[in-house]
Short mmCIF file of C-alpha atoms in Angstrom, two decimals:
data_model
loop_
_atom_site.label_atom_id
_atom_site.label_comp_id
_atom_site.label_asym_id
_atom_site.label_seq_id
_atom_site.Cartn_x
_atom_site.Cartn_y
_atom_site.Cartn_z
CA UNK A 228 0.00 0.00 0.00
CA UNK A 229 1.05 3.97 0.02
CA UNK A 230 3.45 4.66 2.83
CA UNK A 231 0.94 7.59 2.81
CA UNK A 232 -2.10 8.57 2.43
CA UNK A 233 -3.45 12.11 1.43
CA UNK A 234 -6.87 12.41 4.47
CA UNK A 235 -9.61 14.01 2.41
CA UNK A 236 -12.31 13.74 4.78
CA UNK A 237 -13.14 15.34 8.41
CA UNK A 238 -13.17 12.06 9.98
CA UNK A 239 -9.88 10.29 8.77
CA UNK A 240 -11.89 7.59 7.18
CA UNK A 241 -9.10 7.03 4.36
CA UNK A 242 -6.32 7.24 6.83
CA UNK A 243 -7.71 4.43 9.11
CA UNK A 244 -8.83 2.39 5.93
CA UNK A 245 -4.62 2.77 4.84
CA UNK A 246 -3.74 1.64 8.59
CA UNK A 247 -5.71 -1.17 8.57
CA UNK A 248 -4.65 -2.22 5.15
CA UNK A 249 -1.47 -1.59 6.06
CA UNK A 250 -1.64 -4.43 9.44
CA UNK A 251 -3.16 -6.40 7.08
CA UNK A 252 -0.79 -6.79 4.39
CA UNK A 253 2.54 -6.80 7.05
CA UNK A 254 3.35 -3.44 6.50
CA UNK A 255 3.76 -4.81 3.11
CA UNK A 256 3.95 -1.86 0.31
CA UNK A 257 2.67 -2.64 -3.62
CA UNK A 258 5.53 -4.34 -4.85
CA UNK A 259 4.68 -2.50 -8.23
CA UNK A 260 3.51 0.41 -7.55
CA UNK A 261 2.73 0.45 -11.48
CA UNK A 262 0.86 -3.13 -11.37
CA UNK A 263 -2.82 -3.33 -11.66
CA UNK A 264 -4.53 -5.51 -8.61
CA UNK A 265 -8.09 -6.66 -8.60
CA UNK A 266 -10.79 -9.08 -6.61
CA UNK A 267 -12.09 -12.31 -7.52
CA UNK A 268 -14.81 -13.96 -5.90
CA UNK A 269 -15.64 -17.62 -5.61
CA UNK A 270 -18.42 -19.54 -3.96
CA UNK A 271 -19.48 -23.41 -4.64
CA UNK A 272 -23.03 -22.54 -3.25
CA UNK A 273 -23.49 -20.00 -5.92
CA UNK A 274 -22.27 -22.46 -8.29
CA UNK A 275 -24.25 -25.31 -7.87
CA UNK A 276 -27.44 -23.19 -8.50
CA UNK A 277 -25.88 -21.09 -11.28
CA UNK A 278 -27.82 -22.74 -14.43
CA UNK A 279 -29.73 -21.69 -15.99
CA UNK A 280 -29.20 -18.07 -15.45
CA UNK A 281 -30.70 -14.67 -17.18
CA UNK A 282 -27.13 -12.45 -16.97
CA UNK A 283 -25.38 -15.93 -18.52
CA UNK A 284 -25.79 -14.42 -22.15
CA UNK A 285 -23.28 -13.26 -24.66
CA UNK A 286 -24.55 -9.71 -24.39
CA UNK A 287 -23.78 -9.39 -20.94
CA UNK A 288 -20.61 -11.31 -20.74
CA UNK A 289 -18.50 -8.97 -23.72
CA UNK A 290 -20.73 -5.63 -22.16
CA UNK A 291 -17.91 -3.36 -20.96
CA UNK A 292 -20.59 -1.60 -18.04
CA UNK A 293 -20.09 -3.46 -14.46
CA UNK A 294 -23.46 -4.76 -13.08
CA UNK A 295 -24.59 -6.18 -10.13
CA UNK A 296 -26.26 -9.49 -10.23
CA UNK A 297 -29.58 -10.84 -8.22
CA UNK A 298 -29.21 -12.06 -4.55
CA UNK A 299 -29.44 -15.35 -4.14
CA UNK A 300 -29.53 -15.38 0.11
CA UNK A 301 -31.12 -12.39 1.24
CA UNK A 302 -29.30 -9.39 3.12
CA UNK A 303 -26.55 -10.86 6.07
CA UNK A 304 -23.42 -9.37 7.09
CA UNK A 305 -20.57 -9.31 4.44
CA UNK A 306 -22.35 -10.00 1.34
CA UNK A 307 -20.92 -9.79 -1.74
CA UNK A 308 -23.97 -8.92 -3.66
CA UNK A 309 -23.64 -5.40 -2.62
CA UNK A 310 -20.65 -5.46 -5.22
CA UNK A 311 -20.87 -5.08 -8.90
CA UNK A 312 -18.93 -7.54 -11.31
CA UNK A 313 -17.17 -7.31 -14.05
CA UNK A 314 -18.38 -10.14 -16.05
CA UNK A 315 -16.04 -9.74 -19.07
CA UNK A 316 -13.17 -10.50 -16.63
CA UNK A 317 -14.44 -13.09 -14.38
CA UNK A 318 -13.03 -16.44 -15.31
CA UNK A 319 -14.96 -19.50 -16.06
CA UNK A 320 -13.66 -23.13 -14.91
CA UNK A 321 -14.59 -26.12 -17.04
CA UNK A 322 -14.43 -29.55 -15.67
CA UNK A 323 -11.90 -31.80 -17.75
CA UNK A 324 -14.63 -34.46 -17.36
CA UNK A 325 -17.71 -32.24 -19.08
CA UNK A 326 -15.02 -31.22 -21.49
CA UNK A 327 -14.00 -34.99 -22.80
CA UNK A 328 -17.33 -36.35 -22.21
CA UNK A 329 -15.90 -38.86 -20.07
CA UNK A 330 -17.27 -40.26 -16.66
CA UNK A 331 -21.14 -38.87 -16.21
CA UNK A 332 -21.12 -37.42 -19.67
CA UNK A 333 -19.48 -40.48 -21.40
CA UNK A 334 -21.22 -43.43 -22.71
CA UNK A 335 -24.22 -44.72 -20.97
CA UNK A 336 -23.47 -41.59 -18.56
CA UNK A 337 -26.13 -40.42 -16.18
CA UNK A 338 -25.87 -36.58 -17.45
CA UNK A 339 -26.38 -37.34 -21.21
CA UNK A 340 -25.54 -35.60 -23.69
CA UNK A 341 -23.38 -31.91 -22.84
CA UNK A 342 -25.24 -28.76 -23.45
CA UNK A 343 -22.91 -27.84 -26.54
CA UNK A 344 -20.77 -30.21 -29.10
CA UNK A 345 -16.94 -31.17 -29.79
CA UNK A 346 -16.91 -28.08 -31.98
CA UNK A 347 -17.59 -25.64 -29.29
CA UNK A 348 -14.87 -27.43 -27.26
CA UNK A 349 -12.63 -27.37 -29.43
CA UNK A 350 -12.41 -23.76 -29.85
CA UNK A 351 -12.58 -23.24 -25.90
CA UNK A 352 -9.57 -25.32 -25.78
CA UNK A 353 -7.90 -22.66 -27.73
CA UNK A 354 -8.92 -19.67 -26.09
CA UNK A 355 -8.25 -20.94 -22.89
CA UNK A 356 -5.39 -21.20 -19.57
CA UNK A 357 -4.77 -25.68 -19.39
CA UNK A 358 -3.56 -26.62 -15.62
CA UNK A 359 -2.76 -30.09 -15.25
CA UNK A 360 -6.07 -31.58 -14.31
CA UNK A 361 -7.08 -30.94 -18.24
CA UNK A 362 -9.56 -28.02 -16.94
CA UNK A 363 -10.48 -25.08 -18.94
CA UNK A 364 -10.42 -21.52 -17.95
CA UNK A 365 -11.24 -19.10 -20.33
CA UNK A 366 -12.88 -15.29 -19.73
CA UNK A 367 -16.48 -14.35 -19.88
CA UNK A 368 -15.33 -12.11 -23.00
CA UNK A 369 -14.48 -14.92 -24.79
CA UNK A 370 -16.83 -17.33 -23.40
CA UNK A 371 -19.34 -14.80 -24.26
CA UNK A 372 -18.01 -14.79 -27.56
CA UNK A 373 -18.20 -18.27 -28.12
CA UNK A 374 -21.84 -18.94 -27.00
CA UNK A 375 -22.94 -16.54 -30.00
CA UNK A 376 -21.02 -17.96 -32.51
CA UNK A 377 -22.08 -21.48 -31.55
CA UNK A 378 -25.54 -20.99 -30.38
CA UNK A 379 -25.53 -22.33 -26.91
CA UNK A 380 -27.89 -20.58 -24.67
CA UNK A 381 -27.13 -20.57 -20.64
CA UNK A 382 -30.45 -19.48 -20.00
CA UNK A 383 -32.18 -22.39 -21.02
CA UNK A 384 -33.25 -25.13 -19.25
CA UNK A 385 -31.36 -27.82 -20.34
CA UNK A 386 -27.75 -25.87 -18.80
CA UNK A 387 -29.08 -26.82 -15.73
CA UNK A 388 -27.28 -30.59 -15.72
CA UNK A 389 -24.03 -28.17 -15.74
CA UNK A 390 -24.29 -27.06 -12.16
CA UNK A 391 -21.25 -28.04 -10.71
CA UNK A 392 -19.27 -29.22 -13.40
CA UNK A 393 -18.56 -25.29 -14.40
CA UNK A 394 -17.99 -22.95 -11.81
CA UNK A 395 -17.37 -18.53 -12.28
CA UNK A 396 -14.90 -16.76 -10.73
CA UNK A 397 -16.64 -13.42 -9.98
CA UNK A 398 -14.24 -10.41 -10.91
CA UNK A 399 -15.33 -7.50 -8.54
CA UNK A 400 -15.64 -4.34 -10.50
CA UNK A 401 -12.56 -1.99 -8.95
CA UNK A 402 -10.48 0.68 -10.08
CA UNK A 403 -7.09 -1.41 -10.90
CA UNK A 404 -5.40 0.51 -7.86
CA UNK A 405 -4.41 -1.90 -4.31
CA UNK A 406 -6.14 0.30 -2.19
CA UNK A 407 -9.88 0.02 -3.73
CA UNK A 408 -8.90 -4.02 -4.06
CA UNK A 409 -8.63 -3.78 0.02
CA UNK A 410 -11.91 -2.15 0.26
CA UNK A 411 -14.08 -4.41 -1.92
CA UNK A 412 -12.01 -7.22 -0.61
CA UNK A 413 -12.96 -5.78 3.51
CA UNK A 414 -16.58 -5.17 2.64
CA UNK A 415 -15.47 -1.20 3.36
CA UNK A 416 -15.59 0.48 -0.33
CA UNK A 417 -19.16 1.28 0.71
CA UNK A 418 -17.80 3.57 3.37
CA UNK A 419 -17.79 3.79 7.26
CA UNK A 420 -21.59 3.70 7.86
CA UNK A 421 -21.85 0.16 6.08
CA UNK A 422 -19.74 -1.64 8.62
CA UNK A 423 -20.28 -4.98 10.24
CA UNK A 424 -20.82 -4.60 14.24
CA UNK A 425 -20.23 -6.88 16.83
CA UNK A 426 -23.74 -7.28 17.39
CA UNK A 427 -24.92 -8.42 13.67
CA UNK A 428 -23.07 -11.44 14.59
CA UNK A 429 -24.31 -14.32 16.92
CA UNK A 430 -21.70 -15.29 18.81
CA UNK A 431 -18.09 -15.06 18.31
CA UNK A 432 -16.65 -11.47 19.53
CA UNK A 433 -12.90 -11.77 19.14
CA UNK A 434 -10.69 -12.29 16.29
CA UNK A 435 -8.00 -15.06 15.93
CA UNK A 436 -4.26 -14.14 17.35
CA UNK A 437 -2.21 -12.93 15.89
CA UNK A 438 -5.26 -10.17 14.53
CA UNK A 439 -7.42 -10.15 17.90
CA UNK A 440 -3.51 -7.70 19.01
CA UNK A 441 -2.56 -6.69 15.52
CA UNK A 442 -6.55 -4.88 15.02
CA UNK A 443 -5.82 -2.99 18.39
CA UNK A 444 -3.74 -0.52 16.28
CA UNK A 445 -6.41 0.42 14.33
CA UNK A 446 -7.97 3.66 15.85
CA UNK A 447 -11.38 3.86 14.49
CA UNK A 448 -13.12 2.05 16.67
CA UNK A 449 -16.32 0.33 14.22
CA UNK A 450 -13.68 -0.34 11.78
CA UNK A 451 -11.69 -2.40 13.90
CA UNK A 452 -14.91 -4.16 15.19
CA UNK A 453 -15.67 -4.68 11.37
CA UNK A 454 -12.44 -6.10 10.29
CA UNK A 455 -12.15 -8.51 13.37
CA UNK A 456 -14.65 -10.50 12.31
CA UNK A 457 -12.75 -10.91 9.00
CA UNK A 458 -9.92 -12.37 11.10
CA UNK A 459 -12.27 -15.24 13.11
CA UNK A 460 -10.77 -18.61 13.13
CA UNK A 461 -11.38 -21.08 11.03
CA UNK A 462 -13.84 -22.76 13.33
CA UNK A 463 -15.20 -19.67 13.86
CA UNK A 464 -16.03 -18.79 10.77
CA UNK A 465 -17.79 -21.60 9.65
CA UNK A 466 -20.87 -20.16 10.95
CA UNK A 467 -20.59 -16.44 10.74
CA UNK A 468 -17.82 -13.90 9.46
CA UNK A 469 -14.51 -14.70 8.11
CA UNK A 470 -11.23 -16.09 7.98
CA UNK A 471 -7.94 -14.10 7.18
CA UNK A 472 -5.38 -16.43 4.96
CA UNK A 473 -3.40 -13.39 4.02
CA UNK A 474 -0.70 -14.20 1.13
CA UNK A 475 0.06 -17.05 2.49
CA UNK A 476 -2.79 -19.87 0.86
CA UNK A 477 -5.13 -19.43 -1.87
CA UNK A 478 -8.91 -18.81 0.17
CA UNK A 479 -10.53 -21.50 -2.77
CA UNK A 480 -8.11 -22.48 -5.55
CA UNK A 481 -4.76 -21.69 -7.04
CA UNK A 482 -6.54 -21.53 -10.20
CA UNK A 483 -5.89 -17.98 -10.71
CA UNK A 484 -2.05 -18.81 -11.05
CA UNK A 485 -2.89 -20.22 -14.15
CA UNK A 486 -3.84 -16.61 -15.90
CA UNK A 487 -0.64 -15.20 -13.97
CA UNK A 488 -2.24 -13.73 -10.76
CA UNK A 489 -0.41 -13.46 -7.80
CA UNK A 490 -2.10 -13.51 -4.25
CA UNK A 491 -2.10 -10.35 -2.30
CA UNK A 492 -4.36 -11.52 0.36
CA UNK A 493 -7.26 -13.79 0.88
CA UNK A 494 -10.34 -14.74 2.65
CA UNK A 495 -12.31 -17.29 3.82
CA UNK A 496 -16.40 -17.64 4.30
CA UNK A 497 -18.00 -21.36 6.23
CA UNK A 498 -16.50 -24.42 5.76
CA UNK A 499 -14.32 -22.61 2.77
CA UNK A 500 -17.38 -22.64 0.26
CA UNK A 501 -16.80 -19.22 -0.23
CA UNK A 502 -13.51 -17.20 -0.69
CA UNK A 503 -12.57 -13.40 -1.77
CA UNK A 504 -8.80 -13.48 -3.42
CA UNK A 505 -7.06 -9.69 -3.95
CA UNK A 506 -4.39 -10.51 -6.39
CA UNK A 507 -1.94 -8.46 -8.87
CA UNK A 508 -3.25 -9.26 -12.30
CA UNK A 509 -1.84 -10.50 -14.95
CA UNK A 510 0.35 -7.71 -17.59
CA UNK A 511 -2.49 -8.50 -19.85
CA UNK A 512 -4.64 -5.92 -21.98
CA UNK A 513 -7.83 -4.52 -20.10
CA UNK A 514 -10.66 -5.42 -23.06
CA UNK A 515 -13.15 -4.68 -19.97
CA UNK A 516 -13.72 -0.64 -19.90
CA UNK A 517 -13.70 -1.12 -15.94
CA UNK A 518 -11.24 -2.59 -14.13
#
């Protein structure tokens, strides 16, 4: 982060937000300060519901203009559907199963017959990042792309039998800068009267050591509340809140390695269903019109 911080309003909102940041990352400065960071979210419950889907079109996957999507869960503390997305820039994970029609979409298979042909697999194989488990990841742009030249429509009923076998990494709409990364990231990019108290949660009241200390530092009081229970333990946060992995562990996946992110920090939501990664993209032209 800066080593400082220009305070532009009354109430040192910015400068707290750059102390915090700053105990969260180490002390740790951008590394670059000419890199571009964003926020990726990931969550299997959101996933295994995600077909078929009304935004899933190739309209709204190559449209540069961020959006917000519907709520699946209702309002609770730190949810991410107060964010919008940047759909051309969220990544989409194929299966290596789905993709070679082997196992449940093979011969005499339960799932049948895949919601789009060889052809259309073929030229996602092309487009797309390979790991080593055969998987595909390829951006909504060009997935987006691909659905209108080979006709294959999300929204109907039949994508449905793909729930699970193709999940979306959510790229939160941000401004390419580290700091605004740490406040989608900390639920705080809303400012300081959207902050999580103590008392929206049930039960747990302290963070995990080494934060429960390191949070002391930061002087605004609601802010500190807000991002200890960001910093719960893991046991803790299985029920409510979240858990702080820092650079240390991918929150979901390393999958993002393979399109040449790097983690900045990471979090946690339940029993790891969920996770928010801020990570230094990739040196990689921005198609998106946000960042």
């Amino acid at each position: 982060m800066p080593e400082t911080t220009v305070v532009t309003d009354p109430d040192g909102w910015d400068a707290a937000l750059t102390g915090a940041f700053e105990i969260l990352l180490d002390g740790r400065p951008a590394v670059d300060p000419a890199a571009r960071y964003g926020v990726y979210y990931v969550s299997d419950s959101f996933d295994e519901f995600l077909f078929p889907n009304s935004w899933i079109t190739p309209a709204a996957l190559v449209g540069r203009e961020s959006r917000q999507l519907p709520d699946p869960d209702g309002e609770y503390p730190f949810s991410p559907w107060a964010w919008r997305f940047d759909l051309r820039e969220s990544l989409f994970l194929f299966d290596a199963d789905l993709l070679a029609g082997a196992g449940p979409w093979g011969h005499g298979g339960h799932k049948g017959r895949r919601p789009f042909d060889d052809a259309f697999v073929a030229d996602l194989r092309t487009l797309s990042a390979v790991d080593e488990a055969d998987e595909v990841l390829v951006y909504g742009a060009e997935l987006g792309a691909l659905l209108d030249r080979h006709g294959v429509d999300l929204t109907d009923k039949a994508s449905e039998k793909l729930n699970g076998w193709l999940s979306v990494l959510l790229r939160v709409a941000t401004d390419g800068t580290p700091t605004d990364a740490m406040r989608a990231a900390t639920f705080t990019g809303r400012g300081p009267e959207h902050l999580v108290s103590i008392h929206d949660m049930n039960a747990v009241r302290t963070a995990a050591e080494p934060w429960e200390e390191s949070l002391s530092a930061v002087a605004h009081p609601a802010l500190r509340d807000h991002l200890r229970m960001l910093c719960l333990s893991e046991s803790d946060a299985r029920s409510e809140g979240g858990f702080y992995y820092g650079s240390g562990r991918w929150p979901w996946t390393d999958v993002l390695e393979a399109v040449g992110c790097s983690l900045v920090a990471g979090w946690g939501f339940g029993e790891s269903q969920a996770g928010v990664a801020v990570v230094q993209l990739p040196e990689r032209a921005d198609t998106s019109g946000t960042k």
